PDB file of C-alpha atoms in Angstrom:
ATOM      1  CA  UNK A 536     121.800-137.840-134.215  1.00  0.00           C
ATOM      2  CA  UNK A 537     122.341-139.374-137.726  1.00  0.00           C
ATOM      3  CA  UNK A 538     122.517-136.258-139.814  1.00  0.00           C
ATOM      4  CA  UNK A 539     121.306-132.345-140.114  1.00  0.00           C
ATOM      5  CA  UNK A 540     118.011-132.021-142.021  1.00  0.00           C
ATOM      6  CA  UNK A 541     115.656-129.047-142.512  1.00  0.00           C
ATOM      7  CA  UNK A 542     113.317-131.000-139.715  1.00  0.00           C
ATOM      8  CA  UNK A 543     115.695-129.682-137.384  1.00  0.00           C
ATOM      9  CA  UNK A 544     115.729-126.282-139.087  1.00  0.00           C
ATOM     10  CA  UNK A 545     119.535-126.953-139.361  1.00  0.00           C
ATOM     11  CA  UNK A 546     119.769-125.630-135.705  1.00  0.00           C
ATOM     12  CA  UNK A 547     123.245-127.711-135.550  1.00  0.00           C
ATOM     13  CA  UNK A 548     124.754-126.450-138.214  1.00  0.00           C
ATOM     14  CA  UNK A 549     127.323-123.687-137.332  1.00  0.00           C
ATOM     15  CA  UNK A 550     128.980-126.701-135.261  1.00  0.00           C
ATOM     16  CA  UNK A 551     129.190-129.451-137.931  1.00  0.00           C
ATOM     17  CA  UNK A 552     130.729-126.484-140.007  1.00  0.00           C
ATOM     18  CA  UNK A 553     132.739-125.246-137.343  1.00  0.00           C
ATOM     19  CA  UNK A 554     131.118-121.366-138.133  1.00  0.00           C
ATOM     20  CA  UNK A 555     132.893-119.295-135.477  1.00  0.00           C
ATOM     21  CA  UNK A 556     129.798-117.501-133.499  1.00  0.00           C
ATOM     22  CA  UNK A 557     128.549-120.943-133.347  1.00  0.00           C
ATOM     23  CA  UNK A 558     131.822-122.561-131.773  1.00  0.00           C
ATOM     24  CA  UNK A 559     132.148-119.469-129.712  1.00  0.00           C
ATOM     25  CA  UNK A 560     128.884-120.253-127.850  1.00  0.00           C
ATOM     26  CA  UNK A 561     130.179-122.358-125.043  1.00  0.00           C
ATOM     27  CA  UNK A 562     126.550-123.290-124.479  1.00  0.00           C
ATOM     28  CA  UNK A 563     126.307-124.774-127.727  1.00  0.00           C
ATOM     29  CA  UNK A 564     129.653-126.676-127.282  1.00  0.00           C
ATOM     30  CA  UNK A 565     128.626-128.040-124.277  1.00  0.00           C
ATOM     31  CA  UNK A 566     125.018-128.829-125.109  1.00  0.00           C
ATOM     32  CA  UNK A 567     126.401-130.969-128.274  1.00  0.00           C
ATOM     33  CA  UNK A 568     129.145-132.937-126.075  1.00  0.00           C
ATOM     34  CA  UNK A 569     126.417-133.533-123.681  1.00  0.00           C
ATOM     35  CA  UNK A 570     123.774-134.699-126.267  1.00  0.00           C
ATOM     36  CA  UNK A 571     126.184-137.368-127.476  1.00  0.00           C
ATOM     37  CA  UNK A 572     127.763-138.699-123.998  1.00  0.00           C
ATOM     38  CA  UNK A 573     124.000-139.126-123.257  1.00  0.00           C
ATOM     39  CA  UNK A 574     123.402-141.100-126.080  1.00  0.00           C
ATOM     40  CA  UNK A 575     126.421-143.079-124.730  1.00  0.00           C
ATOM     41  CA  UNK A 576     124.815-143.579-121.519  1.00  0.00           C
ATOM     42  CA  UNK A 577     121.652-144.363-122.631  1.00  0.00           C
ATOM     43  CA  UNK A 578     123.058-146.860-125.426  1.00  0.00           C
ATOM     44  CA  UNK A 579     125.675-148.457-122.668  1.00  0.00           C
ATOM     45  CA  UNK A 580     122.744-149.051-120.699  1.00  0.00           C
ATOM     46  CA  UNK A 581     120.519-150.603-123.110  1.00  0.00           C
ATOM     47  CA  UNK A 582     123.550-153.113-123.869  1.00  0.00           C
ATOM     48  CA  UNK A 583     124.451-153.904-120.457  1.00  0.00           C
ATOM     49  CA  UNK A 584     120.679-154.922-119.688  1.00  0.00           C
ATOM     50  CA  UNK A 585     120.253-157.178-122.539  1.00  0.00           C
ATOM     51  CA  UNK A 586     123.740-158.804-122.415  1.00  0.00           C
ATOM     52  CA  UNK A 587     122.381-159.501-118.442  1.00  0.00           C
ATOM     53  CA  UNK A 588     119.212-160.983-119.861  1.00  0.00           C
ATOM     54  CA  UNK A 589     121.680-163.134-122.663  1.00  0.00           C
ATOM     55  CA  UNK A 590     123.464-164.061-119.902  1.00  0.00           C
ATOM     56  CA  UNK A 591     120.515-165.361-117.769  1.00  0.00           C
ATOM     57  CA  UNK A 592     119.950-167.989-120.095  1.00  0.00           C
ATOM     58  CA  UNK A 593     116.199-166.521-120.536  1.00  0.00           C
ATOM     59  CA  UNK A 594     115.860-167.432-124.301  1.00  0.00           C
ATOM     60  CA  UNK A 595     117.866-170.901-124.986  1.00  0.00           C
ATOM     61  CA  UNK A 596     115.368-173.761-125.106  1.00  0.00           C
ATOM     62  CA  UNK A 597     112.084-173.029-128.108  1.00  0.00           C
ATOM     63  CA  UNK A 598     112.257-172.132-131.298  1.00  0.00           C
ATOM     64  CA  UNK A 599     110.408-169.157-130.678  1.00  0.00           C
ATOM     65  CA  UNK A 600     112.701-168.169-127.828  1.00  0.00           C
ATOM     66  CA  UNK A 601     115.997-168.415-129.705  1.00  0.00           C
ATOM     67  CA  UNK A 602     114.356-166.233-132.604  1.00  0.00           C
ATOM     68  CA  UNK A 603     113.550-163.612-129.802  1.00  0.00           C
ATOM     69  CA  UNK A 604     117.765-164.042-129.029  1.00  0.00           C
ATOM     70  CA  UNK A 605     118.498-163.084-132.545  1.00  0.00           C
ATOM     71  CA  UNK A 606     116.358-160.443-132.374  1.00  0.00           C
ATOM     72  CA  UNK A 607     117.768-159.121-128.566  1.00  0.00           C
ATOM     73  CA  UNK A 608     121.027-159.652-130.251  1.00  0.00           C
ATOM     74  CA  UNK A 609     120.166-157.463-133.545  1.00  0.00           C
ATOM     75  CA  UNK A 610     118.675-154.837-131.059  1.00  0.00           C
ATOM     76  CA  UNK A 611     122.051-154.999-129.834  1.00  0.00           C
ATOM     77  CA  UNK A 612     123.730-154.262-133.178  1.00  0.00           C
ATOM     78  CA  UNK A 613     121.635-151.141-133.831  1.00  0.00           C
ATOM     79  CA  UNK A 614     122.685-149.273-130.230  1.00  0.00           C
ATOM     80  CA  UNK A 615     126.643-150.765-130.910  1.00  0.00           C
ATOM     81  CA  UNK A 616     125.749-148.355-134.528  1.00  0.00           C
ATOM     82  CA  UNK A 617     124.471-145.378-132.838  1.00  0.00           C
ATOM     83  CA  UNK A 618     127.283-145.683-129.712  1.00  0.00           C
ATOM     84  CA  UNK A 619     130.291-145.780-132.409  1.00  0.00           C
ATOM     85  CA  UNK A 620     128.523-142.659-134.593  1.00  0.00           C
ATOM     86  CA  UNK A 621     128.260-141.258-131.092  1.00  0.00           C
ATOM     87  CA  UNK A 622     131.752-142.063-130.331  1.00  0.00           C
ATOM     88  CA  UNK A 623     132.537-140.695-134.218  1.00  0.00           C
ATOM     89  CA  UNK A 624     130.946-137.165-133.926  1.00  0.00           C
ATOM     90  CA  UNK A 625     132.654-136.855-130.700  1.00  0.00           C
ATOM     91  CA  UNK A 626     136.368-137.389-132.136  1.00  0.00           C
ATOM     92  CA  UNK A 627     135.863-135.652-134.793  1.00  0.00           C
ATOM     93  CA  UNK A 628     134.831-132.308-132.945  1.00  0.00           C
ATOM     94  CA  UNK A 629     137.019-132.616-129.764  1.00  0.00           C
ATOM     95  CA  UNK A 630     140.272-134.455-130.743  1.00  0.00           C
ATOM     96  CA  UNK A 631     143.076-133.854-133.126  1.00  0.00           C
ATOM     97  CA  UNK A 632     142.427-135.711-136.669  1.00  0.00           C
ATOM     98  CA  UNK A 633     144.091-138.525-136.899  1.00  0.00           C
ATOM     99  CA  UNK A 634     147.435-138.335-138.596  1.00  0.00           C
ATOM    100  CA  UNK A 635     149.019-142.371-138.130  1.00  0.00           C
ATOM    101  CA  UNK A 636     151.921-140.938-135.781  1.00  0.00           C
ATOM    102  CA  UNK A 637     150.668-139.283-132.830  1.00  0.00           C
ATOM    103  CA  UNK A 638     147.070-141.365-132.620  1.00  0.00           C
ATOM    104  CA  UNK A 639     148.472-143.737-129.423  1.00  0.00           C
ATOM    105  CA  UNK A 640     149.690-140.475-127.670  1.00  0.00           C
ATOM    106  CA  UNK A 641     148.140-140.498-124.189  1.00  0.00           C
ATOM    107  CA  UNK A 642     145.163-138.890-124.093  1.00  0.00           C
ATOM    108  CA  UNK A 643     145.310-138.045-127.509  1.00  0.00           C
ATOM    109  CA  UNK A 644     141.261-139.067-128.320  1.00  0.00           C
ATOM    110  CA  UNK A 645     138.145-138.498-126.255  1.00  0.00           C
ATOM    111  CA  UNK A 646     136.881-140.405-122.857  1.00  0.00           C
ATOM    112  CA  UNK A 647     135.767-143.884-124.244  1.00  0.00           C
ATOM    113  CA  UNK A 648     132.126-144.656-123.027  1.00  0.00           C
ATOM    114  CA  UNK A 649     131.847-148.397-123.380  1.00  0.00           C
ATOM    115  CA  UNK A 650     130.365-149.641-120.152  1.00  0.00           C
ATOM    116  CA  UNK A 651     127.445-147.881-118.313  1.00  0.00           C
ATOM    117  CA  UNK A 652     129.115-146.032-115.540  1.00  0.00           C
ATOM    118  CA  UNK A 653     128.068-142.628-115.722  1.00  0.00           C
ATOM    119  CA  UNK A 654     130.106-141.028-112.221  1.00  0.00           C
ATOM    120  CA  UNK A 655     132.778-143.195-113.287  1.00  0.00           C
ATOM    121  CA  UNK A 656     133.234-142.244-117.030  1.00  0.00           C
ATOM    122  CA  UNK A 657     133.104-139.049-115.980  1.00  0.00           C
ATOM    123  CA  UNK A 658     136.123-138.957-114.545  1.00  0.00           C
ATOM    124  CA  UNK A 659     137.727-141.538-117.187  1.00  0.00           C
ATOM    125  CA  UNK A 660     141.043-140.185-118.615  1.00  0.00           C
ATOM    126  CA  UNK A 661     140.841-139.849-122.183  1.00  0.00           C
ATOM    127  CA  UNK A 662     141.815-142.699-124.498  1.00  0.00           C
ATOM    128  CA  UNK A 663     143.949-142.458-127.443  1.00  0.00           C
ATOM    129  CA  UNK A 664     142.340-142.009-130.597  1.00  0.00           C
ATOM    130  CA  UNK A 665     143.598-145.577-131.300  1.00  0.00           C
ATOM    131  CA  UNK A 666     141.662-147.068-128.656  1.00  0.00           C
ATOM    132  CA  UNK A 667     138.447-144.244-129.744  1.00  0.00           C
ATOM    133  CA  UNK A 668     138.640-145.763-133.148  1.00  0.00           C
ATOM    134  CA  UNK A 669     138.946-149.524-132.804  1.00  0.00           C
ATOM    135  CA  UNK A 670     136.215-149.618-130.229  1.00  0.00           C
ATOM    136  CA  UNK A 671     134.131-147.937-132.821  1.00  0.00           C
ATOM    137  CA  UNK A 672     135.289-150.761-135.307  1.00  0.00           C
ATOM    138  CA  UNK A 673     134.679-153.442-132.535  1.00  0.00           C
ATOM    139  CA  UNK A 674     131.098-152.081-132.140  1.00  0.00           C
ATOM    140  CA  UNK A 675     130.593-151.521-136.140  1.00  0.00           C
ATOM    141  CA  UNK A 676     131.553-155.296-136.748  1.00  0.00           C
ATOM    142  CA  UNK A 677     129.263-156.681-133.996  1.00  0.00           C
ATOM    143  CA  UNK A 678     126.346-155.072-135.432  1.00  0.00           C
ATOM    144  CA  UNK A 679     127.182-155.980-138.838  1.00  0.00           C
ATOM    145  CA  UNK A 680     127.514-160.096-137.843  1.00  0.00           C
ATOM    146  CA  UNK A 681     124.254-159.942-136.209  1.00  0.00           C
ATOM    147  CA  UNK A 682     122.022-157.907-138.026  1.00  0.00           C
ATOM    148  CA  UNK A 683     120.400-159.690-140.766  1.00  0.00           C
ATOM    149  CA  UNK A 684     120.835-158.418-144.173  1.00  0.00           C
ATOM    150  CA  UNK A 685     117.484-158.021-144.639  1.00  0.00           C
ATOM    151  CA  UNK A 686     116.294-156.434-141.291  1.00  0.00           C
ATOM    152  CA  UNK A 687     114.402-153.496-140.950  1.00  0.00           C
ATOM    153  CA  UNK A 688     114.779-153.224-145.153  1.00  0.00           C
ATOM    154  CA  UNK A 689     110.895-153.363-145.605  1.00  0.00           C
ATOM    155  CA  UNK A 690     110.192-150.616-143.269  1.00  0.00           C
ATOM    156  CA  UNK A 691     108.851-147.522-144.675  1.00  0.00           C
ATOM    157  CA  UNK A 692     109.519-144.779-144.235  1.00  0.00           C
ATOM    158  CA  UNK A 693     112.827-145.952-143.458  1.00  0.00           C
ATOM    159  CA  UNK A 694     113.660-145.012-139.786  1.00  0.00           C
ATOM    160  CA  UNK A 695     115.371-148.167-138.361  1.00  0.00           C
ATOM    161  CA  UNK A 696     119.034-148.987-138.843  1.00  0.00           C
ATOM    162  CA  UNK A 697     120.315-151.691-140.838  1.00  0.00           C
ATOM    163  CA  UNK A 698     123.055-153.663-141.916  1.00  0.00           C
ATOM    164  CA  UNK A 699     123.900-151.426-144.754  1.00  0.00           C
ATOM    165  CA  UNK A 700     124.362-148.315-142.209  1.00  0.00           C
ATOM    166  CA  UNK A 701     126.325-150.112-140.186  1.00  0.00           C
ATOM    167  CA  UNK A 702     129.022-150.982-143.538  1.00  0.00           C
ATOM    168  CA  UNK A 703     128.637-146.655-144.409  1.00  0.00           C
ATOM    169  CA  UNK A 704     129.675-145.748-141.188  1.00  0.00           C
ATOM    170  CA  UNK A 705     132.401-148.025-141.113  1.00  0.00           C
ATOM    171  CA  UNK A 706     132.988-146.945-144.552  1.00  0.00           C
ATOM    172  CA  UNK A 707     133.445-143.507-142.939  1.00  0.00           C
ATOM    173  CA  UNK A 708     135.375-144.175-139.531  1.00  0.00           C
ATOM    174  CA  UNK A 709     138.069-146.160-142.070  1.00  0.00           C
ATOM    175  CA  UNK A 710     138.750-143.250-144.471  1.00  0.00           C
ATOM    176  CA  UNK A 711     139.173-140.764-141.392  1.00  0.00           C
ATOM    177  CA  UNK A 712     141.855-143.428-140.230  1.00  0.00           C
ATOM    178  CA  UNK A 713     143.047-143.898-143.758  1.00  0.00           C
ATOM    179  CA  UNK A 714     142.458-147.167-143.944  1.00  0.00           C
ATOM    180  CA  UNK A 715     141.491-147.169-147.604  1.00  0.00           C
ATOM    181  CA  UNK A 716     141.443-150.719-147.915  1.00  0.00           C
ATOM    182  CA  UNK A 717     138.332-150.801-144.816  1.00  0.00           C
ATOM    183  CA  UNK A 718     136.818-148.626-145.945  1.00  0.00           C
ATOM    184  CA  UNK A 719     136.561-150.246-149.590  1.00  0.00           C
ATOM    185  CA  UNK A 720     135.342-153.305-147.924  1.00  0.00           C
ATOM    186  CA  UNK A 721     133.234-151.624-146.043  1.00  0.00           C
ATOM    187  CA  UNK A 722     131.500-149.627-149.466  1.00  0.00           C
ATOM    188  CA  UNK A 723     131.935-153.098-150.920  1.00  0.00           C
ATOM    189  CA  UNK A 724     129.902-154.884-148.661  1.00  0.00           C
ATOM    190  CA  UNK A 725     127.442-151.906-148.905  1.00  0.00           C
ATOM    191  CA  UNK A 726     126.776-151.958-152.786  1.00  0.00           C
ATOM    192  CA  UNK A 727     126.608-155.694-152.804  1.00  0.00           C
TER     193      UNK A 727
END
């Protein structure tokens, strides 16, 4: 999901790079839209079921219970990551790059997965890129306010997300909207 490494054998390449016997496979087209809209499920899911057990009022009276809501929360913050890079891959492969004119044009972005609905986001219109790319923002900012700078830092090898991911991939999804300034905070925050 994150990036192409020799582990994969660089099966995915000929897509990222856009190599034409690759893109002319409609089988790989549609097995790499389908890989990512089921990470969207998947991730939608896993929010909607811990924002229901937030919302029960579950962990809100020991110590020990509000550390577990910091941590639900945090869990949180990782699948908003991997739902905007989701959300980011998709754009970029299946929507016109954005150009600051034409990004609010109906339909102009991909079908915005934000809610676990499967049948119904299926059938979702497509949003504007707009609406693509400051849902990915939304999600990027959550997880950034409650992951904790030092989270998942001490892990080796390192195979969780953290804080610092969340600023490079906001880093990223501000210079493809060409908001330099973002994305400057964003590499900013990062380096700090």
């Amino acid at each position: 999901l994150f990036h192409l490494t020799y582990l994969d054998n660089n099966s995915l390449k000929g897509l990222y790079t856009w190599q034409e016997q690759s893109v002319l496979d409609h089988d790989n087209i549609n097995s790499y839209y389908a890989a990512y809209y089921q990470t969207l499920v998947q991730a939608n899911y896993f929010i909607m079921r811990a924002e229901e057990l937030i919302a029960s009022a579950e962990y809100k009276t020991t110590d020990e219970e509000k550390t577990l809501l910091t941590l639900l929360k945090q869990y949180i913050g990782e699948i908003k990551i991997m739902r905007a890079l989701a959300h980011w891959r998709l754009i970029q492969r299946f929507s016109k790059p954005w150009d600051g004119t034409t990004d609010n044009d109906e339909q102009s972005g991909i079908i915005l997965m934000k809610q676990y609905d499967p049948l119904k986001g299926a059938k979702s219109k497509k949003a504007t890129r707009a609406e693509v790319y400051k849902a990915m923002i939304e999600d990027l900012d959550y997880a950034i306010a409650n992951i904790a700078d030092d989270a998942n830092k001490d892990v080796k090898p390192a195979i969780y997300l953290t804080r610092d991911y969340a600023y490079a991939i906001k880093a990223r999804v501000c210079l493809t909207m060409h908001d330099w300034q973002g994305a400057v905070d964003a590499c900013n925050a990062f380096m700090d």
